[in-house]
């Protein structure tokens, strides 16, 4: 995938949620909620401040991040769905 986001945007791939409940019931795809975690695939160079200086992003490629269920814009590239969103739409980086 050759995408280079502009400014303070990031490309995120949703990570699949568990489709089985704690009691062992398997949920169909239609009943499952959208995942709210993803992996950062690409990051932009950053946003410019009032002085024209570029402020680098705090996330990097490979980070696992949390975001809102309806955050970002879904785009299909090479048959795969990815999200394009601003860094400010991300809630947190999940540390291992």
PDB file of N, CA and C in Angstrom:
ATOM      1  N   UNK A   1       0.857  -1.174   0.000  1.00  0.00           N
ATOM      2  CA  UNK A   1       0.000   0.000   0.000  1.00  0.00           C
ATOM      3  C   UNK A   1       0.899   1.232   0.000  1.00  0.00           C
ATOM      4  N   UNK A   2       0.762   2.049  -0.998  1.00  0.00           N
ATOM      5  CA  UNK A   2       1.579   3.251  -1.107  1.00  0.00           C
ATOM      6  C   UNK A   2       0.735   4.483  -0.844  1.00  0.00           C
ATOM      7  N   UNK A   3       0.501   4.771   0.420  1.00  0.00           N
ATOM      8  CA  UNK A   3      -0.236   5.967   0.818  1.00  0.00           C
ATOM      9  C   UNK A   3       0.664   6.821   1.694  1.00  0.00           C
ATOM     10  N   UNK A   4       0.650   8.111   1.444  1.00  0.00           N
ATOM     11  CA  UNK A   4       1.390   9.051   2.275  1.00  0.00           C
ATOM     12  C   UNK A   4       0.399  10.115   2.716  1.00  0.00           C
ATOM     13  N   UNK A   5      -0.066  10.042   3.974  1.00  0.00           N
ATOM     14  CA  UNK A   5      -1.041  11.026   4.435  1.00  0.00           C
ATOM     15  C   UNK A   5      -0.437  12.421   4.509  1.00  0.00           C
ATOM     16  N   UNK A   6      -1.279  13.407   4.359  1.00  0.00           N
ATOM     17  CA  UNK A   6      -0.837  14.787   4.418  1.00  0.00           C
ATOM     18  C   UNK A   6      -1.068  15.372   5.807  1.00  0.00           C
ATOM     19  N   UNK A   7      -0.273  16.359   6.146  1.00  0.00           N
ATOM     20  CA  UNK A   7      -0.401  17.136   7.386  1.00  0.00           C
ATOM     21  C   UNK A   7      -0.453  16.245   8.620  1.00  0.00           C
ATOM     22  N   UNK A   8      -1.503  16.368   9.434  1.00  0.00           N
ATOM     23  CA  UNK A   8      -1.580  15.627  10.705  1.00  0.00           C
ATOM     24  C   UNK A   8      -2.502  14.417  10.611  1.00  0.00           C
ATOM     25  N   UNK A   9      -2.591  13.840   9.428  1.00  0.00           N
ATOM     26  CA  UNK A   9      -3.466  12.687   9.251  1.00  0.00           C
ATOM     27  C   UNK A   9      -2.688  11.385   9.412  1.00  0.00           C
ATOM     28  N   UNK A  10      -3.423  10.335   9.819  1.00  0.00           N
ATOM     29  CA  UNK A  10      -2.845   9.002   9.970  1.00  0.00           C
ATOM     30  C   UNK A  10      -3.739   7.994   9.253  1.00  0.00           C
ATOM     31  N   UNK A  11      -3.140   6.918   8.778  1.00  0.00           N
ATOM     32  CA  UNK A  11      -3.859   5.811   8.160  1.00  0.00           C
ATOM     33  C   UNK A  11      -3.876   4.683   9.187  1.00  0.00           C
ATOM     34  N   UNK A  12      -5.085   4.193   9.509  1.00  0.00           N
ATOM     35  CA  UNK A  12      -5.241   3.178  10.548  1.00  0.00           C
ATOM     36  C   UNK A  12      -5.999   1.984   9.985  1.00  0.00           C
ATOM     37  N   UNK A  13      -5.515   0.780  10.309  1.00  0.00           N
ATOM     38  CA  UNK A  13      -6.220  -0.453   9.954  1.00  0.00           C
ATOM     39  C   UNK A  13      -6.928  -0.931  11.213  1.00  0.00           C
ATOM     40  N   UNK A  14      -8.246  -1.131  11.120  1.00  0.00           N
ATOM     41  CA  UNK A  14      -9.009  -1.633  12.272  1.00  0.00           C
ATOM     42  C   UNK A  14      -8.535  -3.037  12.635  1.00  0.00           C
ATOM     43  N   UNK A  15      -8.440  -3.291  13.942  1.00  0.00           N
ATOM     44  CA  UNK A  15      -8.123  -4.629  14.426  1.00  0.00           C
ATOM     45  C   UNK A  15      -9.428  -5.333  14.753  1.00  0.00           C
ATOM     46  N   UNK A  16      -9.520  -6.600  14.421  1.00  0.00           N
ATOM     47  CA  UNK A  16     -10.751  -7.357  14.624  1.00  0.00           C
ATOM     48  C   UNK A  16     -11.042  -7.537  16.101  1.00  0.00           C
ATOM     49  N   UNK A  17     -12.317  -7.360  16.458  1.00  0.00           N
ATOM     50  CA  UNK A  17     -12.783  -7.626  17.819  1.00  0.00           C
ATOM     51  C   UNK A  17     -13.003  -9.116  17.994  1.00  0.00           C
ATOM     52  N   UNK A  18     -13.053  -9.525  19.219  1.00  0.00           N
ATOM     53  CA  UNK A  18     -13.379 -10.918  19.538  1.00  0.00           C
ATOM     54  C   UNK A  18     -14.824 -11.166  19.137  1.00  0.00           C
ATOM     55  N   UNK A  19     -15.087 -12.231  18.387  1.00  0.00           N
ATOM     56  CA  UNK A  19     -16.454 -12.528  17.949  1.00  0.00           C
ATOM     57  C   UNK A  19     -17.110 -13.575  18.829  1.00  0.00           C
ATOM     58  N   UNK A  20     -16.506 -13.839  19.982  1.00  0.00           N
ATOM     59  CA  UNK A  20     -17.061 -14.814  20.913  1.00  0.00           C
ATOM     60  C   UNK A  20     -17.181 -14.144  22.277  1.00  0.00           C
ATOM     61  N   UNK A  21     -18.323 -14.328  22.930  1.00  0.00           N
ATOM     62  CA  UNK A  21     -18.518 -13.749  24.256  1.00  0.00           C
ATOM     63  C   UNK A  21     -17.768 -14.578  25.297  1.00  0.00           C
ATOM     64  N   UNK A  22     -17.712 -14.065  26.520  1.00  0.00           N
ATOM     65  CA  UNK A  22     -17.018 -14.766  27.595  1.00  0.00           C
ATOM     66  C   UNK A  22     -17.644 -16.131  27.881  1.00  0.00           C
ATOM     67  N   UNK A  23     -18.944 -16.266  27.635  1.00  0.00           N
ATOM     68  CA  UNK A  23     -19.618 -17.541  27.884  1.00  0.00           C
ATOM     69  C   UNK A  23     -19.519 -18.501  26.700  1.00  0.00           C
ATOM     70  N   UNK A  24     -18.865 -18.070  25.603  1.00  0.00           N
ATOM     71  CA  UNK A  24     -18.645 -18.959  24.469  1.00  0.00           C
ATOM     72  C   UNK A  24     -19.622 -18.807  23.331  1.00  0.00           C
ATOM     73  N   UNK A  25     -20.520 -17.818  23.386  1.00  0.00           N
ATOM     74  CA  UNK A  25     -21.484 -17.600  22.308  1.00  0.00           C
ATOM     75  C   UNK A  25     -20.785 -16.864  21.166  1.00  0.00           C
ATOM     76  N   UNK A  26     -20.911 -17.388  19.961  1.00  0.00           N
ATOM     77  CA  UNK A  26     -20.291 -16.767  18.784  1.00  0.00           C
ATOM     78  C   UNK A  26     -21.254 -15.734  18.215  1.00  0.00           C
ATOM     79  N   UNK A  27     -20.747 -14.505  18.033  1.00  0.00           N
ATOM     80  CA  UNK A  27     -21.576 -13.422  17.491  1.00  0.00           C
ATOM     81  C   UNK A  27     -21.424 -13.355  15.975  1.00  0.00           C
ATOM     82  N   UNK A  28     -22.519 -13.217  15.236  1.00  0.00           N
ATOM     83  CA  UNK A  28     -22.405 -13.034  13.787  1.00  0.00           C
ATOM     84  C   UNK A  28     -21.845 -11.643  13.471  1.00  0.00           C
ATOM     85  N   UNK A  29     -21.305 -11.480  12.270  1.00  0.00           N
ATOM     86  CA  UNK A  29     -20.707 -10.202  11.872  1.00  0.00           C
ATOM     87  C   UNK A  29     -21.686  -9.047  11.968  1.00  0.00           C
ATOM     88  N   UNK A  30     -22.951  -9.290  11.697  1.00  0.00           N
ATOM     89  CA  UNK A  30     -23.933  -8.211  11.714  1.00  0.00           C
ATOM     90  C   UNK A  30     -24.223  -7.720  13.122  1.00  0.00           C
ATOM     91  N   UNK A  31     -24.033  -8.566  14.132  1.00  0.00           N
ATOM     92  CA  UNK A  31     -24.308  -8.181  15.518  1.00  0.00           C
ATOM     93  C   UNK A  31     -23.082  -7.602  16.210  1.00  0.00           C
ATOM     94  N   UNK A  32     -21.914  -7.831  15.650  1.00  0.00           N
ATOM     95  CA  UNK A  32     -20.681  -7.358  16.282  1.00  0.00           C
ATOM     96  C   UNK A  32     -20.536  -5.847  16.102  1.00  0.00           C
ATOM     97  N   UNK A  33     -19.973  -5.203  17.105  1.00  0.00           N
ATOM     98  CA  UNK A  33     -19.734  -3.762  17.029  1.00  0.00           C
ATOM     99  C   UNK A  33     -18.462  -3.490  16.234  1.00  0.00           C
ATOM    100  N   UNK A  34     -18.354  -2.266  15.727  1.00  0.00           N
ATOM    101  CA  UNK A  34     -17.142  -1.876  15.031  1.00  0.00           C
ATOM    102  C   UNK A  34     -15.986  -1.849  16.021  1.00  0.00           C
ATOM    103  N   UNK A  35     -14.834  -2.341  15.631  1.00  0.00           N
ATOM    104  CA  UNK A  35     -13.688  -2.286  16.543  1.00  0.00           C
ATOM    105  C   UNK A  35     -13.262  -0.836  16.788  1.00  0.00           C
ATOM    106  N   UNK A  36     -12.789  -0.562  17.997  1.00  0.00           N
ATOM    107  CA  UNK A  36     -12.335   0.783  18.324  1.00  0.00           C
ATOM    108  C   UNK A  36     -10.830   0.827  18.543  1.00  0.00           C
ATOM    109  N   UNK A  37     -10.134  -0.214  18.088  1.00  0.00           N
ATOM    110  CA  UNK A  37      -8.683  -0.254  18.145  1.00  0.00           C
ATOM    111  C   UNK A  37      -8.150  -0.503  16.745  1.00  0.00           C
ATOM    112  N   UNK A  38      -6.957  -0.001  16.500  1.00  0.00           N
ATOM    113  CA  UNK A  38      -6.359  -0.210  15.204  1.00  0.00           C
ATOM    114  C   UNK A  38      -4.862  -0.080  15.247  1.00  0.00           C
ATOM    115  N   UNK A  39      -4.250  -0.396  14.119  1.00  0.00           N
ATOM    116  CA  UNK A  39      -2.801  -0.288  13.974  1.00  0.00           C
ATOM    117  C   UNK A  39      -2.495   0.826  12.983  1.00  0.00           C
ATOM    118  N   UNK A  40      -1.570   1.689  13.334  1.00  0.00           N
ATOM    119  CA  UNK A  40      -1.181   2.798  12.472  1.00  0.00           C
ATOM    120  C   UNK A  40      -0.326   2.258  11.330  1.00  0.00           C
ATOM    121  N   UNK A  41      -0.774   2.504  10.085  1.00  0.00           N
ATOM    122  CA  UNK A  41      -0.051   2.044   8.904  1.00  0.00           C
ATOM    123  C   UNK A  41       0.849   3.129   8.315  1.00  0.00           C
ATOM    124  N   UNK A  42       0.430   4.394   8.442  1.00  0.00           N
ATOM    125  CA  UNK A  42       1.214   5.509   7.893  1.00  0.00           C
ATOM    126  C   UNK A  42       0.855   6.786   8.641  1.00  0.00           C
ATOM    127  N   UNK A  43       1.810   7.703   8.740  1.00  0.00           N
ATOM    128  CA  UNK A  43       1.574   8.991   9.393  1.00  0.00           C
ATOM    129  C   UNK A  43       2.059  10.118   8.490  1.00  0.00           C
ATOM    130  N   UNK A  44       1.394  11.245   8.599  1.00  0.00           N
ATOM    131  CA  UNK A  44       1.793  12.430   7.850  1.00  0.00           C
ATOM    132  C   UNK A  44       2.972  13.125   8.521  1.00  0.00           C
ATOM    133  N   UNK A  45       3.514  14.150   7.870  1.00  0.00           N
ATOM    134  CA  UNK A  45       4.688  14.844   8.426  1.00  0.00           C
ATOM    135  C   UNK A  45       4.372  15.690   9.651  1.00  0.00           C
ATOM    136  N   UNK A  46       3.140  16.126   9.807  1.00  0.00           N
ATOM    137  CA  UNK A  46       2.762  16.951  10.954  1.00  0.00           C
ATOM    138  C   UNK A  46       2.032  18.200  10.512  1.00  0.00           C
ATOM    139  N   UNK A  47       1.546  18.935  11.490  1.00  0.00           N
ATOM    140  CA  UNK A  47       0.771  20.146  11.233  1.00  0.00           C
ATOM    141  C   UNK A  47       1.642  21.370  11.484  1.00  0.00           C
ATOM    142  N   UNK A  48       1.432  22.409  10.705  1.00  0.00           N
ATOM    143  CA  UNK A  48       2.195  23.643  10.888  1.00  0.00           C
ATOM    144  C   UNK A  48       1.530  24.526  11.937  1.00  0.00           C
ATOM    145  N   UNK A  49       2.352  25.148  12.764  1.00  0.00           N
ATOM    146  CA  UNK A  49       1.817  26.096  13.747  1.00  0.00           C
ATOM    147  C   UNK A  49       1.775  27.498  13.138  1.00  0.00           C
ATOM    148  N   UNK A  50       1.476  28.505  13.945  1.00  0.00           N
ATOM    149  CA  UNK A  50       1.340  29.882  13.459  1.00  0.00           C
ATOM    150  C   UNK A  50       2.644  30.435  12.882  1.00  0.00           C
ATOM    151  N   UNK A  51       3.776  29.926  13.348  1.00  0.00           N
ATOM    152  CA  UNK A  51       5.081  30.403  12.871  1.00  0.00           C
ATOM    153  C   UNK A  51       5.555  29.663  11.623  1.00  0.00           C
ATOM    154  N   UNK A  52       4.789  28.681  11.188  1.00  0.00           N
ATOM    155  CA  UNK A  52       5.167  27.914  10.001  1.00  0.00           C
ATOM    156  C   UNK A  52       6.038  26.714  10.313  1.00  0.00           C
ATOM    157  N   UNK A  53       6.280  26.436  11.598  1.00  0.00           N
ATOM    158  CA  UNK A  53       7.085  25.285  11.985  1.00  0.00           C
ATOM    159  C   UNK A  53       6.210  24.043  11.997  1.00  0.00           C
ATOM    160  N   UNK A  54       6.757  22.931  11.541  1.00  0.00           N
ATOM    161  CA  UNK A  54       6.006  21.677  11.506  1.00  0.00           C
ATOM    162  C   UNK A  54       6.106  21.004  12.875  1.00  0.00           C
ATOM    163  N   UNK A  55       4.945  20.672  13.439  1.00  0.00           N
ATOM    164  CA  UNK A  55       4.879  19.963  14.713  1.00  0.00           C
ATOM    165  C   UNK A  55       4.695  18.489  14.385  1.00  0.00           C
ATOM    166  N   UNK A  56       5.680  17.661  14.749  1.00  0.00           N
ATOM    167  CA  UNK A  56       5.647  16.238  14.431  1.00  0.00           C
ATOM    168  C   UNK A  56       4.532  15.537  15.203  1.00  0.00           C
ATOM    169  N   UNK A  57       4.031  14.438  14.628  1.00  0.00           N
ATOM    170  CA  UNK A  57       2.980  13.663  15.269  1.00  0.00           C
ATOM    171  C   UNK A  57       3.554  12.827  16.413  1.00  0.00           C
ATOM    172  N   UNK A  58       2.702  12.511  17.387  1.00  0.00           N
ATOM    173  CA  UNK A  58       3.140  11.722  18.534  1.00  0.00           C
ATOM    174  C   UNK A  58       2.991  10.228  18.315  1.00  0.00           C
ATOM    175  N   UNK A  59       2.301   9.817  17.270  1.00  0.00           N
ATOM    176  CA  UNK A  59       2.158   8.394  16.965  1.00  0.00           C
ATOM    177  C   UNK A  59       3.106   8.032  15.841  1.00  0.00           C
ATOM    178  N   UNK A  60       3.440   6.755  15.760  1.00  0.00           N
ATOM    179  CA  UNK A  60       4.336   6.289  14.694  1.00  0.00           C
ATOM    180  C   UNK A  60       3.767   5.014  14.077  1.00  0.00           C
ATOM    181  N   UNK A  61       4.283   4.630  12.962  1.00  0.00           N
ATOM    182  CA  UNK A  61       3.830   3.429  12.261  1.00  0.00           C
ATOM    183  C   UNK A  61       4.022   2.229  13.179  1.00  0.00           C
ATOM    184  N   UNK A  62       2.995   1.394  13.252  1.00  0.00           N
ATOM    185  CA  UNK A  62       3.049   0.199  14.083  1.00  0.00           C
ATOM    186  C   UNK A  62       2.398   0.362  15.442  1.00  0.00           C
ATOM    187  N   UNK A  63       2.107   1.614  15.863  1.00  0.00           N
ATOM    188  CA  UNK A  63       1.439   1.839  17.148  1.00  0.00           C
ATOM    189  C   UNK A  63       0.035   1.271  17.111  1.00  0.00           C
ATOM    190  N   UNK A  64      -0.400   0.726  18.249  1.00  0.00           N
ATOM    191  CA  UNK A  64      -1.786   0.283  18.411  1.00  0.00           C
ATOM    192  C   UNK A  64      -2.518   1.417  19.119  1.00  0.00           C
ATOM    193  N   UNK A  65      -3.609   1.901  18.520  1.00  0.00           N
ATOM    194  CA  UNK A  65      -4.283   3.094  19.019  1.00  0.00           C
ATOM    195  C   UNK A  65      -5.762   2.848  19.278  1.00  0.00           C
ATOM    196  N   UNK A  66      -6.341   3.679  20.144  1.00  0.00           N
ATOM    197  CA  UNK A  66      -7.773   3.687  20.419  1.00  0.00           C
ATOM    198  C   UNK A  66      -8.390   4.895  19.741  1.00  0.00           C
ATOM    199  N   UNK A  67      -9.597   4.726  19.205  1.00  0.00           N
ATOM    200  CA  UNK A  67     -10.304   5.829  18.559  1.00  0.00           C
ATOM    201  C   UNK A  67     -11.799   5.596  18.707  1.00  0.00           C
ATOM    202  N   UNK A  68     -12.591   6.598  18.384  1.00  0.00           N
ATOM    203  CA  UNK A  68     -14.042   6.491  18.468  1.00  0.00           C
ATOM    204  C   UNK A  68     -14.592   5.535  17.425  1.00  0.00           C
ATOM    205  N   UNK A  69     -15.741   4.959  17.706  1.00  0.00           N
ATOM    206  CA  UNK A  69     -16.337   3.975  16.798  1.00  0.00           C
ATOM    207  C   UNK A  69     -16.642   4.553  15.418  1.00  0.00           C
ATOM    208  N   UNK A  70     -16.939   5.831  15.353  1.00  0.00           N
ATOM    209  CA  UNK A  70     -17.291   6.453  14.074  1.00  0.00           C
ATOM    210  C   UNK A  70     -16.266   7.484  13.636  1.00  0.00           C
ATOM    211  N   UNK A  71     -15.048   7.384  14.148  1.00  0.00           N
ATOM    212  CA  UNK A  71     -13.986   8.340  13.808  1.00  0.00           C
ATOM    213  C   UNK A  71     -13.421   8.026  12.426  1.00  0.00           C
ATOM    214  N   UNK A  72     -12.949   9.061  11.764  1.00  0.00           N
ATOM    215  CA  UNK A  72     -12.247   8.889  10.501  1.00  0.00           C
ATOM    216  C   UNK A  72     -13.146   8.627   9.312  1.00  0.00           C
ATOM    217  N   UNK A  73     -12.507   8.556   8.174  1.00  0.00           N
ATOM    218  CA  UNK A  73     -13.177   8.297   6.902  1.00  0.00           C
ATOM    219  C   UNK A  73     -12.704   6.943   6.386  1.00  0.00           C
ATOM    220  N   UNK A  74     -13.640   6.040   6.107  1.00  0.00           N
ATOM    221  CA  UNK A  74     -13.280   4.717   5.597  1.00  0.00           C
ATOM    222  C   UNK A  74     -12.978   4.806   4.111  1.00  0.00           C
ATOM    223  N   UNK A  75     -11.844   4.209   3.717  1.00  0.00           N
ATOM    224  CA  UNK A  75     -11.399   4.223   2.326  1.00  0.00           C
ATOM    225  C   UNK A  75     -10.960   2.810   1.965  1.00  0.00           C
ATOM    226  N   UNK A  76     -11.261   2.365   0.740  1.00  0.00           N
ATOM    227  CA  UNK A  76     -10.813   1.056   0.268  1.00  0.00           C
ATOM    228  C   UNK A  76      -9.606   1.245  -0.636  1.00  0.00           C
ATOM    229  N   UNK A  77      -8.498   0.610  -0.259  1.00  0.00           N
ATOM    230  CA  UNK A  77      -7.265   0.649  -1.056  1.00  0.00           C
ATOM    231  C   UNK A  77      -6.816  -0.788  -1.275  1.00  0.00           C
ATOM    232  N   UNK A  78      -6.614  -1.171  -2.521  1.00  0.00           N
ATOM    233  CA  UNK A  78      -6.194  -2.534  -2.866  1.00  0.00           C
ATOM    234  C   UNK A  78      -7.119  -3.585  -2.253  1.00  0.00           C
ATOM    235  N   UNK A  79      -8.415  -3.294  -2.172  1.00  0.00           N
ATOM    236  CA  UNK A  79      -9.380  -4.235  -1.641  1.00  0.00           C
ATOM    237  C   UNK A  79      -9.446  -4.303  -0.127  1.00  0.00           C
ATOM    238  N   UNK A  80      -8.655  -3.490   0.564  1.00  0.00           N
ATOM    239  CA  UNK A  80      -8.653  -3.491   2.029  1.00  0.00           C
ATOM    240  C   UNK A  80      -9.204  -2.165   2.538  1.00  0.00           C
ATOM    241  N   UNK A  81     -10.023  -2.238   3.592  1.00  0.00           N
ATOM    242  CA  UNK A  81     -10.584  -1.029   4.181  1.00  0.00           C
ATOM    243  C   UNK A  81      -9.627  -0.461   5.226  1.00  0.00           C
ATOM    244  N   UNK A  82      -9.342   0.819   5.113  1.00  0.00           N
ATOM    245  CA  UNK A  82      -8.524   1.521   6.099  1.00  0.00           C
ATOM    246  C   UNK A  82      -9.241   2.801   6.489  1.00  0.00           C
ATOM    247  N   UNK A  83      -8.827   3.391   7.590  1.00  0.00           N
ATOM    248  CA  UNK A  83      -9.386   4.656   8.057  1.00  0.00           C
ATOM    249  C   UNK A  83      -8.355   5.755   7.886  1.00  0.00           C
ATOM    250  N   UNK A  84      -8.812   6.907   7.421  1.00  0.00           N
ATOM    251  CA  UNK A  84      -7.978   8.101   7.368  1.00  0.00           C
ATOM    252  C   UNK A  84      -8.559   9.059   8.394  1.00  0.00           C
ATOM    253  N   UNK A  85      -7.731   9.477   9.358  1.00  0.00           N
ATOM    254  CA  UNK A  85      -8.219  10.382  10.404  1.00  0.00           C
ATOM    255  C   UNK A  85      -7.105  11.306  10.858  1.00  0.00           C
ATOM    256  N   UNK A  86      -7.517  12.363  11.527  1.00  0.00           N
ATOM    257  CA  UNK A  86      -6.553  13.294  12.108  1.00  0.00           C
ATOM    258  C   UNK A  86      -6.015  12.708  13.408  1.00  0.00           C
ATOM    259  N   UNK A  87      -4.808  13.112  13.756  1.00  0.00           N
ATOM    260  CA  UNK A  87      -4.214  12.623  14.997  1.00  0.00           C
ATOM    261  C   UNK A  87      -5.076  12.997  16.200  1.00  0.00           C
ATOM    262  N   UNK A  88      -5.735  14.140  16.147  1.00  0.00           N
ATOM    263  CA  UNK A  88      -6.566  14.569  17.281  1.00  0.00           C
ATOM    264  C   UNK A  88      -7.792  13.679  17.485  1.00  0.00           C
ATOM    265  N   UNK A  89      -8.157  12.851  16.482  1.00  0.00           N
ATOM    266  CA  UNK A  89      -9.265  11.907  16.629  1.00  0.00           C
ATOM    267  C   UNK A  89      -8.862  10.652  17.392  1.00  0.00           C
ATOM    268  N   UNK A  90      -7.565  10.456  17.603  1.00  0.00           N
ATOM    269  CA  UNK A  90      -7.086   9.298  18.359  1.00  0.00           C
ATOM    270  C   UNK A  90      -7.171   9.609  19.844  1.00  0.00           C
ATOM    271  N   UNK A  91      -7.569   8.612  20.637  1.00  0.00           N
ATOM    272  CA  UNK A  91      -7.713   8.800  22.074  1.00  0.00           C
ATOM    273  C   UNK A  91      -6.442   8.457  22.832  1.00  0.00           C
ATOM    274  N   UNK A  92      -5.793   7.342  22.449  1.00  0.00           N
ATOM    275  CA  UNK A  92      -4.631   6.867  23.200  1.00  0.00           C
ATOM    276  C   UNK A  92      -3.824   5.870  22.381  1.00  0.00           C
ATOM    277  N   UNK A  93      -2.593   5.671  22.809  1.00  0.00           N
ATOM    278  CA  UNK A  93      -1.742   4.614  22.268  1.00  0.00           C
ATOM    279  C   UNK A  93      -1.759   3.480  23.282  1.00  0.00           C
ATOM    280  N   UNK A  94      -2.037   2.267  22.813  1.00  0.00           N
ATOM    281  CA  UNK A  94      -2.067   1.096  23.707  1.00  0.00           C
ATOM    282  C   UNK A  94      -0.638   0.594  23.848  1.00  0.00           C
ATOM    283  N   UNK A  95      -0.143   0.602  25.091  1.00  0.00           N
ATOM    284  CA  UNK A  95       1.219   0.155  25.363  1.00  0.00           C
ATOM    285  C   UNK A  95       1.183  -1.330  25.718  1.00  0.00           C
ATOM    286  N   UNK A  96       2.129  -2.084  25.221  1.00  0.00           N
ATOM    287  CA  UNK A  96       2.159  -3.531  25.471  1.00  0.00           C
ATOM    288  C   UNK A  96       2.688  -3.850  26.852  1.00  0.00           C
TER     289      UNK A  96
END
